[in-house]
Coordinates of C-alpha atoms in Angstrom, one line a residue:
M118 CA 96.6 118.4 87.5
M119 CA 93.6 116.8 85.8
L120 CA 93.0 113.2 84.9
V121 CA 90.7 112.6 81.9
R122 CA 89.3 109.3 80.7
D123 CA 87.4 109.1 77.4
G124 CA 86.8 112.8 77.5
H125 CA 85.5 112.9 81.1
V126 CA 87.3 114.4 84.1
I127 CA 88.0 111.7 86.6
A128 CA 90.1 113.6 89.1
T129 CA 91.6 117.1 89.5
V130 CA 93.7 119.0 92.1
E131 CA 96.1 121.9 92.1
E132 CA 99.6 121.1 93.4
E133 CA 99.6 124.3 95.4
R134 CA 96.7 122.9 97.4
L135 CA 98.9 120.0 98.5
N136 CA 102.3 121.7 99.0
R137 CA 100.8 125.0 100.2
I138 CA 103.2 127.0 98.0
K139 CA 101.2 129.7 96.1
L140 CA 101.9 129.8 92.4
T141 CA 104.4 126.9 92.7
N142 CA 106.5 126.1 89.7
K143 CA 107.5 122.6 90.9
L144 CA 106.6 119.4 89.2
A145 CA 103.1 118.5 90.3
S146 CA 104.2 115.1 91.7
G147 CA 101.7 115.3 94.7
A148 CA 98.8 116.2 92.4
I149 CA 99.8 113.4 90.0
Q150 CA 99.8 110.9 92.8
H151 CA 96.5 112.2 94.2
C152 CA 94.7 111.9 90.9
L153 CA 96.1 108.5 90.1
S154 CA 95.1 107.2 93.6
A155 CA 91.6 108.8 93.4
A156 CA 91.0 107.2 90.0
V157 CA 92.6 103.9 91.0
V158 CA 95.0 104.1 88.0
Q159 CA 98.7 103.3 87.7
F160 CA 101.0 105.6 85.8
K161 CA 101.8 102.8 83.3
E162 CA 98.1 102.9 82.3
I163 CA 98.4 106.5 81.2
D164 CA 98.5 107.0 77.4
R165 CA 99.4 110.7 77.2
V166 CA 100.7 113.4 79.5
A167 CA 100.3 117.1 78.8
F168 CA 101.6 119.9 80.9
Y169 CA 102.5 123.6 80.6
A170 CA 105.9 124.9 81.4
A171 CA 108.0 127.9 80.4
E172 CA 110.4 126.7 77.7
A173 CA 113.3 128.0 79.9
I174 CA 112.6 125.4 82.6
V175 CA 112.2 122.4 80.3
T176 CA 115.9 121.6 80.0
P177 CA 117.4 118.6 78.2
P178 CA 118.0 116.7 81.5
S179 CA 114.3 117.2 82.5
R180 CA 113.2 116.1 79.1
R181 CA 115.2 112.9 79.5
C182 CA 113.7 112.3 82.9
L183 CA 110.1 113.0 82.0
F184 CA 110.2 111.5 78.5
P185 CA 112.8 108.6 78.5
A186 CA 111.4 107.3 75.2
G187 CA 112.1 110.6 73.5
R188 CA 108.4 111.3 72.7
F189 CA 108.6 115.1 73.6
H190 CA 106.5 117.4 71.5
P191 CA 107.2 121.0 72.5
L192 CA 104.3 122.4 70.5
G193 CA 101.8 119.9 71.7
C194 CA 101.7 118.1 68.3

């Protein structure tokens, strides 16, 4: 997870450092919380979220959970 503001890295941490599961494929919720706390930022202040995931694990239910407004761009457009 990396938090970037105006092109500058503000905070970064790997989820596996927090949950101690090597090569974890879980949602990086701990890393997200850590970066937001370190930067004193609330999630509602975030303009964009980008993440990598194998297409097979990004199911329609997870899309609705992560992107309730329907702003999902699978190709990073």
